[in-house]
Amino acid sequence: MFVSMQPLLSLLSRILLAIIFIASGLNKVTGFDNSVAYILSKGLPFPELGAAAAAALELVGAAALIVGWRTHWAALGLAIYCVLTAYFFHNFWAVPDAQVAGQTIQFLKNIAITGGFLGLMAWGAGPLSLDARQAAAQEDFY
């Protein structure tokens, strides 16, 4: 049963993984000063560059996932991003006791999303993607 739904489930998986990054990227663009201030509050260097790079990665990576274009690379970039943001922004081991539970959940959310990206890296975007279309076009060419 699920095998016949694989194309649709692969597409749905990519869309669901991308939604959070579209929302977050748009939030960084529309609230750029707030994003810069948050990065600065974590003591990271070059907060303006960091906010711009994060917004670009989130928006471009999410768009690539949705259409299934260079999915392995988009998933790798976003997986690395999730691990880094978990470590630097959801460091539950270094917050006041009242914040530990919330930051632990945010940390684990990032790690869980990373797991989804590792799956995309391993299995690809699926048949409803630009990657699959390009692979089929190359087979027809040769």
mmCIF file of N, CA and C in Angstrom:
data_model
loop_
_atom_site.group_PDB
_atom_site.id
_atom_site.type_symbol
_atom_site.label_atom_id
_atom_site.label_comp_id
_atom_site.label_asym_id
_atom_site.label_seq_id
_atom_site.Cartn_x
_atom_site.Cartn_y
_atom_site.Cartn_z
ATOM 1 N N MET A 1 0.829 -1.196 0.000
ATOM 2 C CA MET A 1 0.000 0.000 0.000
ATOM 3 C C MET A 1 0.871 1.256 0.000
ATOM 4 N N PHE A 2 1.851 1.316 0.920
ATOM 5 C CA PHE A 2 2.655 2.529 1.024
ATOM 6 C C PHE A 2 3.590 2.697 -0.156
ATOM 7 N N VAL A 3 3.970 1.583 -0.794
ATOM 8 C CA VAL A 3 4.855 1.678 -1.953
ATOM 9 C C VAL A 3 4.172 2.460 -3.058
ATOM 10 N N SER A 4 2.885 2.217 -3.269
ATOM 11 C CA SER A 4 2.165 2.945 -4.312
ATOM 12 C C SER A 4 2.017 4.424 -3.965
ATOM 13 N N MET A 5 2.139 4.754 -2.697
ATOM 14 C CA MET A 5 2.031 6.152 -2.264
ATOM 15 C C MET A 5 3.398 6.824 -2.146
ATOM 16 N N GLN A 6 4.473 6.085 -2.452
ATOM 17 C CA GLN A 6 5.820 6.600 -2.258
ATOM 18 C C GLN A 6 6.070 7.945 -2.951
ATOM 19 N N PRO A 7 5.673 8.133 -4.197
ATOM 20 C CA PRO A 7 5.926 9.440 -4.823
ATOM 21 C C PRO A 7 5.273 10.596 -4.057
ATOM 22 N N LEU A 8 4.021 10.412 -3.686
ATOM 23 C CA LEU A 8 3.313 11.462 -2.961
ATOM 24 C C LEU A 8 3.880 11.668 -1.561
ATOM 25 N N LEU A 9 4.219 10.572 -0.879
ATOM 26 C CA LEU A 9 4.783 10.687 0.466
ATOM 27 C C LEU A 9 6.154 11.361 0.447
ATOM 28 N N SER A 10 6.958 11.086 -0.570
ATOM 29 C CA SER A 10 8.264 11.745 -0.698
ATOM 30 C C SER A 10 8.089 13.248 -0.884
ATOM 31 N N LEU A 11 7.159 13.623 -1.745
ATOM 32 C CA LEU A 11 6.880 15.049 -1.959
ATOM 33 C C LEU A 11 6.361 15.689 -0.673
ATOM 34 N N LEU A 12 5.420 15.052 -0.012
ATOM 35 C CA LEU A 12 4.865 15.585 1.232
ATOM 36 C C LEU A 12 5.951 15.721 2.298
ATOM 37 N N SER A 13 6.837 14.753 2.382
ATOM 38 C CA SER A 13 7.941 14.804 3.339
ATOM 39 C C SER A 13 8.802 16.042 3.097
ATOM 40 N N ARG A 14 9.149 16.295 1.843
ATOM 41 C CA ARG A 14 9.990 17.453 1.515
ATOM 42 C C ARG A 14 9.274 18.758 1.857
ATOM 43 N N ILE A 15 7.997 18.830 1.549
ATOM 44 C CA ILE A 15 7.228 20.050 1.842
ATOM 45 C C ILE A 15 7.142 20.288 3.349
ATOM 46 N N LEU A 16 6.847 19.234 4.100
ATOM 47 C CA LEU A 16 6.718 19.388 5.548
ATOM 48 C C LEU A 16 8.035 19.768 6.203
ATOM 49 N N LEU A 17 9.141 19.216 5.716
ATOM 50 C CA LEU A 17 10.443 19.615 6.250
ATOM 51 C C LEU A 17 10.766 21.064 5.889
ATOM 52 N N ALA A 18 10.299 21.515 4.743
ATOM 53 C CA ALA A 18 10.626 22.866 4.274
ATOM 54 C C ALA A 18 9.821 23.963 4.966
ATOM 55 N N ILE A 19 8.624 23.667 5.401
ATOM 56 C CA ILE A 19 7.725 24.704 5.938
ATOM 57 C C ILE A 19 8.384 25.520 7.050
ATOM 58 N N ILE A 20 9.014 24.863 7.991
ATOM 59 C CA ILE A 20 9.600 25.575 9.125
ATOM 60 C C ILE A 20 10.711 26.525 8.670
ATOM 61 N N PHE A 21 11.422 26.147 7.613
ATOM 62 C CA PHE A 21 12.521 26.986 7.134
ATOM 63 C C PHE A 21 12.014 28.167 6.316
ATOM 64 N N ILE A 22 10.909 27.995 5.630
ATOM 65 C CA ILE A 22 10.305 29.134 4.931
ATOM 66 C C ILE A 22 9.838 30.154 5.958
ATOM 67 N N ALA A 23 9.118 29.686 6.971
ATOM 68 C CA ALA A 23 8.631 30.600 8.008
ATOM 69 C C ALA A 23 9.787 31.284 8.725
ATOM 70 N N SER A 24 10.802 30.523 9.086
ATOM 71 C CA SER A 24 11.937 31.083 9.804
ATOM 72 C C SER A 24 12.738 32.045 8.933
ATOM 73 N N GLY A 25 12.950 31.690 7.678
ATOM 74 C CA GLY A 25 13.678 32.570 6.762
ATOM 75 C C GLY A 25 12.957 33.876 6.529
ATOM 76 N N LEU A 26 11.634 33.800 6.322
ATOM 77 C CA LEU A 26 10.852 35.030 6.143
ATOM 78 C C LEU A 26 10.873 35.881 7.402
ATOM 79 N N ASN A 27 10.831 35.233 8.554
ATOM 80 C CA ASN A 27 10.900 35.951 9.821
ATOM 81 C C ASN A 27 12.239 36.680 9.962
ATOM 82 N N LYS A 28 13.311 36.046 9.523
ATOM 83 C CA LYS A 28 14.627 36.690 9.585
ATOM 84 C C LYS A 28 14.699 37.889 8.643
ATOM 85 N N VAL A 29 14.088 37.766 7.477
ATOM 86 C CA VAL A 29 14.100 38.869 6.510
ATOM 87 C C VAL A 29 13.261 40.034 7.015
ATOM 88 N N THR A 30 12.058 39.760 7.484
ATOM 89 C CA THR A 30 11.159 40.839 7.920
ATOM 90 C C THR A 30 11.535 41.400 9.285
ATOM 91 N N GLY A 31 12.219 40.615 10.085
ATOM 92 C CA GLY A 31 12.659 41.080 11.408
ATOM 93 C C GLY A 31 14.167 41.006 11.511
ATOM 94 N N PHE A 32 14.845 41.527 10.493
ATOM 95 C CA PHE A 32 16.290 41.383 10.387
ATOM 96 C C PHE A 32 17.004 41.905 11.626
ATOM 97 N N ASP A 33 16.616 43.076 12.107
ATOM 98 C CA ASP A 33 17.275 43.645 13.289
ATOM 99 C C ASP A 33 17.118 42.748 14.514
ATOM 100 N N ASN A 34 15.951 42.136 14.662
ATOM 101 C CA ASN A 34 15.742 41.208 15.779
ATOM 102 C C ASN A 34 16.625 39.966 15.642
ATOM 103 N N SER A 35 16.769 39.484 14.417
ATOM 104 C CA SER A 35 17.626 38.321 14.176
ATOM 105 C C SER A 35 19.078 38.644 14.502
ATOM 106 N N VAL A 36 19.513 39.819 14.089
ATOM 107 C CA VAL A 36 20.886 40.253 14.367
ATOM 108 C C VAL A 36 21.093 40.362 15.878
ATOM 109 N N ALA A 37 20.135 40.960 16.579
ATOM 110 C CA ALA A 37 20.246 41.121 18.030
ATOM 111 C C ALA A 37 20.300 39.759 18.731
ATOM 112 N N TYR A 38 19.512 38.794 18.251
ATOM 113 C CA TYR A 38 19.504 37.462 18.855
ATOM 114 C C TYR A 38 20.852 36.776 18.654
ATOM 115 N N ILE A 39 21.396 36.870 17.460
ATOM 116 C CA ILE A 39 22.708 36.275 17.189
ATOM 117 C C ILE A 39 23.775 36.955 18.049
ATOM 118 N N LEU A 40 23.689 38.263 18.142
ATOM 119 C CA LEU A 40 24.635 39.020 18.961
ATOM 120 C C LEU A 40 24.539 38.599 20.434
ATOM 121 N N SER A 41 23.314 38.338 20.899
ATOM 122 C CA SER A 41 23.123 37.939 22.300
ATOM 123 C C SER A 41 23.772 36.591 22.616
ATOM 124 N N LYS A 42 24.010 35.786 21.585
ATOM 125 C CA LYS A 42 24.658 34.495 21.780
ATOM 126 C C LYS A 42 26.179 34.603 21.684
ATOM 127 N N GLY A 43 26.675 35.827 21.442
ATOM 128 C CA GLY A 43 28.109 36.056 21.399
ATOM 129 C C GLY A 43 28.783 35.599 20.121
ATOM 130 N N LEU A 44 28.009 35.378 19.074
ATOM 131 C CA LEU A 44 28.591 34.922 17.816
ATOM 132 C C LEU A 44 29.107 36.111 17.005
ATOM 133 N N PRO A 45 30.169 35.904 16.239
ATOM 134 C CA PRO A 45 30.731 37.005 15.451
ATOM 135 C C PRO A 45 29.885 37.285 14.198
ATOM 136 N N PHE A 46 30.065 38.479 13.663
ATOM 137 C CA PHE A 46 29.435 38.883 12.396
ATOM 138 C C PHE A 46 27.929 38.618 12.371
ATOM 139 N N PRO A 47 27.169 39.183 13.311
ATOM 140 C CA PRO A 47 25.741 38.858 13.389
ATOM 141 C C PRO A 47 24.931 39.257 12.154
ATOM 142 N N GLU A 48 25.292 40.360 11.495
ATOM 143 C CA GLU A 48 24.558 40.760 10.288
ATOM 144 C C GLU A 48 24.763 39.733 9.176
ATOM 145 N N LEU A 49 26.013 39.341 8.994
ATOM 146 C CA LEU A 49 26.327 38.325 7.989
ATOM 147 C C LEU A 49 25.657 37.000 8.342
ATOM 148 N N GLY A 50 25.691 36.652 9.610
ATOM 149 C CA GLY A 50 25.063 35.410 10.056
ATOM 150 C C GLY A 50 23.570 35.396 9.808
ATOM 151 N N ALA A 51 22.904 36.509 10.106
ATOM 152 C CA ALA A 51 21.453 36.584 9.891
ATOM 153 C C ALA A 51 21.117 36.508 8.411
ATOM 154 N N ALA A 52 21.881 37.212 7.585
ATOM 155 C CA ALA A 52 21.636 37.185 6.142
ATOM 156 C C ALA A 52 21.897 35.791 5.575
ATOM 157 N N ALA A 53 23.006 35.172 5.988
ATOM 158 C CA ALA A 53 23.331 33.831 5.502
ATOM 159 C C ALA A 53 22.291 32.814 5.952
ATOM 160 N N ALA A 54 21.837 32.929 7.198
ATOM 161 C CA ALA A 54 20.830 32.000 7.711
ATOM 162 C C ALA A 54 19.525 32.140 6.935
ATOM 163 N N ALA A 55 19.095 33.379 6.699
ATOM 164 C CA ALA A 55 17.860 33.602 5.949
ATOM 165 C C ALA A 55 17.983 33.039 4.539
ATOM 166 N N ALA A 56 19.115 33.289 3.890
ATOM 167 C CA ALA A 56 19.318 32.781 2.527
ATOM 168 C C ALA A 56 19.319 31.258 2.503
ATOM 169 N N LEU A 57 20.041 30.643 3.427
ATOM 170 C CA LEU A 57 20.092 29.182 3.469
ATOM 171 C C LEU A 57 18.707 28.598 3.719
ATOM 172 N N GLU A 58 17.986 29.174 4.664
ATOM 173 C CA GLU A 58 16.652 28.662 4.973
ATOM 174 C C GLU A 58 15.716 28.773 3.772
ATOM 175 N N LEU A 59 15.696 29.931 3.127
ATOM 176 C CA LEU A 59 14.758 30.143 2.018
ATOM 177 C C LEU A 59 15.155 29.367 0.763
ATOM 178 N N VAL A 60 16.417 29.436 0.400
ATOM 179 C CA VAL A 60 16.870 28.724 -0.804
ATOM 180 C C VAL A 60 16.831 27.212 -0.565
ATOM 181 N N GLY A 61 17.293 26.780 0.594
ATOM 182 C CA GLY A 61 17.263 25.350 0.911
ATOM 183 C C GLY A 61 15.849 24.799 0.927
ATOM 184 N N ALA A 62 14.926 25.537 1.518
ATOM 185 C CA ALA A 62 13.530 25.095 1.569
ATOM 186 C C ALA A 62 12.921 25.036 0.171
ATOM 187 N N ALA A 63 13.192 26.043 -0.640
ATOM 188 C CA ALA A 63 12.672 26.037 -2.014
ATOM 189 C C ALA A 63 13.231 24.853 -2.796
ATOM 190 N N ALA A 64 14.528 24.578 -2.629
ATOM 191 C CA ALA A 64 15.142 23.439 -3.318
ATOM 192 C C ALA A 64 14.494 22.126 -2.867
ATOM 193 N N LEU A 65 14.205 22.007 -1.589
ATOM 194 C CA LEU A 65 13.548 20.801 -1.094
ATOM 195 C C LEU A 65 12.162 20.632 -1.700
ATOM 196 N N ILE A 66 11.396 21.698 -1.720
ATOM 197 C CA ILE A 66 10.018 21.606 -2.200
ATOM 198 C C ILE A 66 9.968 21.120 -3.645
ATOM 199 N N VAL A 67 10.817 21.690 -4.491
ATOM 200 C CA VAL A 67 10.796 21.284 -5.907
ATOM 201 C C VAL A 67 11.675 20.068 -6.165
ATOM 202 N N GLY A 68 12.450 19.658 -5.167
ATOM 203 C CA GLY A 68 13.302 18.492 -5.321
ATOM 204 C C GLY A 68 14.470 18.740 -6.249
ATOM 205 N N TRP A 69 15.116 19.872 -6.085
ATOM 206 C CA TRP A 69 16.256 20.251 -6.925
ATOM 207 C C TRP A 69 17.533 20.168 -6.101
ATOM 208 N N ARG A 70 18.476 19.372 -6.564
ATOM 209 C CA ARG A 70 19.735 19.163 -5.844
ATOM 210 C C ARG A 70 19.457 18.836 -4.370
ATOM 211 N N THR A 71 18.551 17.928 -4.207
ATOM 212 C CA THR A 71 18.016 17.608 -2.886
ATOM 213 C C THR A 71 19.076 17.108 -1.917
ATOM 214 N N HIS A 72 20.006 16.293 -2.389
ATOM 215 C CA HIS A 72 21.053 15.798 -1.494
ATOM 216 C C HIS A 72 21.846 16.954 -0.891
ATOM 217 N N TRP A 73 22.194 17.931 -1.718
ATOM 218 C CA TRP A 73 22.982 19.072 -1.248
ATOM 219 C C TRP A 73 22.160 19.992 -0.347
ATOM 220 N N ALA A 74 20.905 20.236 -0.716
ATOM 221 C CA ALA A 74 20.035 21.068 0.123
ATOM 222 C C ALA A 74 19.844 20.421 1.488
ATOM 223 N N ALA A 75 19.618 19.106 1.485
ATOM 224 C CA ALA A 75 19.433 18.388 2.749
ATOM 225 C C ALA A 75 20.707 18.415 3.589
ATOM 226 N N LEU A 76 21.855 18.266 2.946
ATOM 227 C CA LEU A 76 23.125 18.316 3.686
ATOM 228 C C LEU A 76 23.324 19.691 4.316
ATOM 229 N N GLY A 77 23.108 20.744 3.539
ATOM 230 C CA GLY A 77 23.271 22.102 4.070
ATOM 231 C C GLY A 77 22.336 22.376 5.233
ATOM 232 N N LEU A 78 21.085 21.984 5.092
ATOM 233 C CA LEU A 78 20.117 22.227 6.155
ATOM 234 C C LEU A 78 20.367 21.319 7.367
ATOM 235 N N ALA A 79 20.878 20.116 7.144
ATOM 236 C CA ALA A 79 21.218 19.232 8.272
ATOM 237 C C ALA A 79 22.336 19.845 9.108
ATOM 238 N N ILE A 80 23.367 20.315 8.444
ATOM 239 C CA ILE A 80 24.477 20.964 9.157
ATOM 240 C C ILE A 80 23.971 22.197 9.896
ATOM 241 N N TYR A 81 23.138 22.974 9.227
ATOM 242 C CA TYR A 81 22.552 24.172 9.829
ATOM 243 C C TYR A 81 21.753 23.806 11.086
ATOM 244 N N CYS A 82 20.959 22.750 11.017
ATOM 245 C CA CYS A 82 20.153 22.332 12.181
ATOM 246 C C CYS A 82 21.029 21.941 13.365
ATOM 247 N N VAL A 83 22.100 21.215 13.103
ATOM 248 C CA VAL A 83 22.989 20.809 14.189
ATOM 249 C C VAL A 83 23.673 22.031 14.800
ATOM 250 N N LEU A 84 24.130 22.947 13.947
ATOM 251 C CA LEU A 84 24.790 24.152 14.460
ATOM 252 C C LEU A 84 23.825 25.028 15.251
ATOM 253 N N THR A 85 22.610 25.206 14.751
ATOM 254 C CA THR A 85 21.654 26.038 15.489
ATOM 255 C C THR A 85 21.227 25.363 16.788
ATOM 256 N N ALA A 86 21.146 24.045 16.783
ATOM 257 C CA ALA A 86 20.833 23.331 18.033
ATOM 258 C C ALA A 86 21.911 23.624 19.066
ATOM 259 N N TYR A 87 23.162 23.514 18.658
ATOM 260 C CA TYR A 87 24.278 23.702 19.581
ATOM 261 C C TYR A 87 24.388 25.150 20.074
ATOM 262 N N PHE A 88 24.312 26.115 19.174
ATOM 263 C CA PHE A 88 24.541 27.508 19.557
ATOM 264 C C PHE A 88 23.312 28.213 20.117
ATOM 265 N N PHE A 89 22.113 27.812 19.702
ATOM 266 C CA PHE A 89 20.926 28.563 20.097
ATOM 267 C C PHE A 89 19.993 27.808 21.035
ATOM 268 N N HIS A 90 20.180 26.519 21.185
ATOM 269 C CA HIS A 90 19.318 25.734 22.076
ATOM 270 C C HIS A 90 20.167 24.919 23.053
ATOM 271 N N ASN A 91 21.190 25.563 23.580
ATOM 272 C CA ASN A 91 22.140 24.901 24.488
ATOM 273 C C ASN A 91 21.521 24.760 25.883
ATOM 274 N N PHE A 92 20.673 23.757 26.007
ATOM 275 C CA PHE A 92 19.922 23.517 27.240
ATOM 276 C C PHE A 92 20.825 23.289 28.447
ATOM 277 N N TRP A 93 22.055 22.891 28.217
ATOM 278 C CA TRP A 93 23.006 22.624 29.298
ATOM 279 C C TRP A 93 23.565 23.908 29.917
ATOM 280 N N ALA A 94 23.269 25.058 29.308
ATOM 281 C CA ALA A 94 23.868 26.307 29.785
ATOM 282 C C ALA A 94 22.836 27.406 30.018
ATOM 283 N N VAL A 95 21.593 27.015 30.261
ATOM 284 C CA VAL A 95 20.541 28.013 30.495
ATOM 285 C C VAL A 95 20.017 27.877 31.919
ATOM 286 N N PRO A 96 19.320 28.898 32.406
ATOM 287 C CA PRO A 96 18.715 28.788 33.742
ATOM 288 C C PRO A 96 17.727 27.618 33.801
ATOM 289 N N ASP A 97 17.550 27.083 34.998
ATOM 290 C CA ASP A 97 16.686 25.912 35.193
ATOM 291 C C ASP A 97 15.302 26.076 34.576
ATOM 292 N N ALA A 98 14.751 27.277 34.632
ATOM 293 C CA ALA A 98 13.404 27.512 34.108
ATOM 294 C C ALA A 98 13.340 27.348 32.586
ATOM 295 N N GLN A 99 14.480 27.411 31.900
ATOM 296 C CA GLN A 99 14.512 27.310 30.436
ATOM 297 C C GLN A 99 14.968 25.941 29.934
ATOM 298 N N VAL A 100 15.415 25.089 30.817
ATOM 299 C CA VAL A 100 16.003 23.814 30.394
ATOM 300 C C VAL A 100 15.008 22.973 29.592
ATOM 301 N N ALA A 101 13.806 22.795 30.070
ATOM 302 C CA ALA A 101 12.829 21.936 29.378
ATOM 303 C C ALA A 101 12.534 22.462 27.976
ATOM 304 N N GLY A 102 12.273 23.749 27.849
ATOM 305 C CA GLY A 102 11.961 24.331 26.544
ATOM 306 C C GLY A 102 13.127 24.242 25.579
ATOM 307 N N GLN A 103 14.327 24.537 26.062
ATOM 308 C CA GLN A 103 15.500 24.486 25.188
ATOM 309 C C GLN A 103 15.860 23.045 24.822
ATOM 310 N N THR A 104 15.599 22.112 25.731
ATOM 311 C CA THR A 104 15.836 20.698 25.413
ATOM 312 C C THR A 104 14.926 20.258 24.274
ATOM 313 N N ILE A 105 13.663 20.638 24.340
ATOM 314 C CA ILE A 105 12.718 20.296 23.271
ATOM 315 C C ILE A 105 13.154 20.919 21.949
ATOM 316 N N GLN A 106 13.572 22.186 21.970
ATOM 317 C CA GLN A 106 14.032 22.845 20.741
ATOM 318 C C GLN A 106 15.280 22.165 20.189
ATOM 319 N N PHE A 107 16.195 21.798 21.065
ATOM 320 C CA PHE A 107 17.403 21.088 20.660
ATOM 321 C C PHE A 107 17.036 19.764 19.983
ATOM 322 N N LEU A 108 16.177 18.993 20.631
ATOM 323 C CA LEU A 108 15.788 17.699 20.087
ATOM 324 C C LEU A 108 14.984 17.841 18.800
ATOM 325 N N LYS A 109 14.205 18.906 18.678
ATOM 326 C CA LYS A 109 13.480 19.182 17.427
ATOM 327 C C LYS A 109 14.466 19.344 16.288
ATOM 328 N N ASN A 110 15.518 20.110 16.521
ATOM 329 C CA ASN A 110 16.525 20.301 15.482
ATOM 330 C C ASN A 110 17.203 18.984 15.116
ATOM 331 N N ILE A 111 17.485 18.160 16.110
ATOM 332 C CA ILE A 111 18.123 16.877 15.849
ATOM 333 C C ILE A 111 17.167 15.963 15.077
ATOM 334 N N ALA A 112 15.881 15.984 15.418
ATOM 335 C CA ALA A 112 14.894 15.176 14.698
ATOM 336 C C ALA A 112 14.771 15.625 13.235
ATOM 337 N N ILE A 113 14.751 16.921 13.009
ATOM 338 C CA ILE A 113 14.697 17.434 11.637
ATOM 339 C C ILE A 113 15.947 17.005 10.870
ATOM 340 N N THR A 114 17.095 17.021 11.548
ATOM 341 C CA THR A 114 18.327 16.546 10.931
ATOM 342 C C THR A 114 18.162 15.098 10.470
ATOM 343 N N GLY A 115 17.488 14.288 11.262
ATOM 344 C CA GLY A 115 17.218 12.902 10.864
ATOM 345 C C GLY A 115 16.424 12.829 9.570
ATOM 346 N N GLY A 116 15.443 13.706 9.418
ATOM 347 C CA GLY A 116 14.691 13.763 8.160
ATOM 348 C C GLY A 116 15.580 14.120 6.986
ATOM 349 N N PHE A 117 16.501 15.050 7.207
ATOM 350 C CA PHE A 117 17.425 15.429 6.135
ATOM 351 C C PHE A 117 18.386 14.296 5.787
ATOM 352 N N LEU A 118 18.826 13.546 6.778
ATOM 353 C CA LEU A 118 19.690 12.405 6.498
ATOM 354 C C LEU A 118 18.957 11.368 5.644
ATOM 355 N N GLY A 119 17.660 11.208 5.891
ATOM 356 C CA GLY A 119 16.852 10.318 5.055
ATOM 357 C C GLY A 119 16.790 10.803 3.613
ATOM 358 N N LEU A 120 16.606 12.097 3.426
ATOM 359 C CA LEU A 120 16.605 12.646 2.065
ATOM 360 C C LEU A 120 17.958 12.470 1.389
ATOM 361 N N MET A 121 19.020 12.646 2.163
ATOM 362 C CA MET A 121 20.349 12.450 1.596
ATOM 363 C C MET A 121 20.541 10.989 1.166
ATOM 364 N N ALA A 122 20.026 10.069 1.947
ATOM 365 C CA ALA A 122 20.197 8.654 1.649
ATOM 366 C C ALA A 122 19.325 8.185 0.490
ATOM 367 N N TRP A 123 18.078 8.643 0.441
ATOM 368 C CA TRP A 123 17.115 8.090 -0.513
ATOM 369 C C TRP A 123 16.769 9.033 -1.649
ATOM 370 N N GLY A 124 17.136 10.297 -1.529
ATOM 371 C CA GLY A 124 16.840 11.252 -2.592
ATOM 372 C C GLY A 124 15.445 11.833 -2.481
ATOM 373 N N ALA A 125 15.096 12.634 -3.459
ATOM 374 C CA ALA A 125 13.855 13.405 -3.432
ATOM 375 C C ALA A 125 12.624 12.600 -3.817
ATOM 376 N N GLY A 126 12.806 11.496 -4.504
ATOM 377 C CA GLY A 126 11.667 10.722 -4.976
ATOM 378 C C GLY A 126 11.295 11.104 -6.392
ATOM 379 N N PRO A 127 10.315 10.404 -6.946
ATOM 380 C CA PRO A 127 9.988 10.583 -8.362
ATOM 381 C C PRO A 127 9.324 11.910 -8.718
ATOM 382 N N LEU A 128 8.677 12.561 -7.776
ATOM 383 C CA LEU A 128 8.027 13.850 -8.053
ATOM 384 C C LEU A 128 8.978 14.979 -7.694
ATOM 385 N N SER A 129 10.053 15.098 -8.486
ATOM 386 C CA SER A 129 11.077 16.087 -8.181
ATOM 387 C C SER A 129 11.819 16.482 -9.455
ATOM 388 N N LEU A 130 12.455 17.629 -9.395
ATOM 389 C CA LEU A 130 13.304 18.034 -10.505
ATOM 390 C C LEU A 130 14.514 17.122 -10.635
ATOM 391 N N ASP A 131 15.011 16.618 -9.514
ATOM 392 C CA ASP A 131 16.125 15.676 -9.554
ATOM 393 C C ASP A 131 15.758 14.439 -10.387
ATOM 394 N N ALA A 132 14.578 13.867 -10.149
ATOM 395 C CA ALA A 132 14.135 12.682 -10.892
ATOM 396 C C ALA A 132 13.909 13.022 -12.356
ATOM 397 N N ARG A 133 13.361 14.185 -12.602
ATOM 398 C CA ARG A 133 13.119 14.610 -13.987
ATOM 399 C C ARG A 133 14.435 14.769 -14.739
ATOM 400 N N GLN A 134 15.423 15.370 -14.068
ATOM 401 C CA GLN A 134 16.719 15.549 -14.689
ATOM 402 C C GLN A 134 17.407 14.199 -14.936
ATOM 403 N N ALA A 135 17.296 13.277 -13.992
ATOM 404 C CA ALA A 135 17.893 11.955 -14.156
ATOM 405 C C ALA A 135 17.239 11.216 -15.330
ATOM 406 N N ALA A 136 15.924 11.344 -15.470
ATOM 407 C CA ALA A 136 15.231 10.693 -16.583
ATOM 408 C C ALA A 136 15.643 11.308 -17.912
ATOM 409 N N ALA A 137 15.817 12.616 -17.938
ATOM 410 C CA ALA A 137 16.239 13.296 -19.169
ATOM 411 C C ALA A 137 17.642 12.858 -19.563
ATOM 412 N N GLN A 138 18.517 12.664 -18.588
ATOM 413 C CA GLN A 138 19.877 12.208 -18.891
ATOM 414 C C GLN A 138 19.870 10.778 -19.420
ATOM 415 N N GLU A 139 18.994 9.923 -18.866
ATOM 416 C CA GLU A 139 18.888 8.551 -19.372
ATOM 417 C C GLU A 139 18.414 8.553 -20.820
ATOM 418 N N ASP A 140 17.436 9.413 -21.127
ATOM 419 C CA ASP A 140 16.929 9.515 -22.498
ATOM 420 C C ASP A 140 18.010 10.025 -23.442
ATOM 421 N N PHE A 141 18.870 10.887 -22.944
ATOM 422 C CA PHE A 141 19.912 11.480 -23.761
ATOM 423 C C PHE A 141 20.956 10.438 -24.151
ATOM 424 N N TYR A 142 21.282 9.553 -23.220
ATOM 425 C CA TYR A 142 22.320 8.550 -23.480
ATOM 426 C C TYR A 142 21.657 7.336 -23.992
#
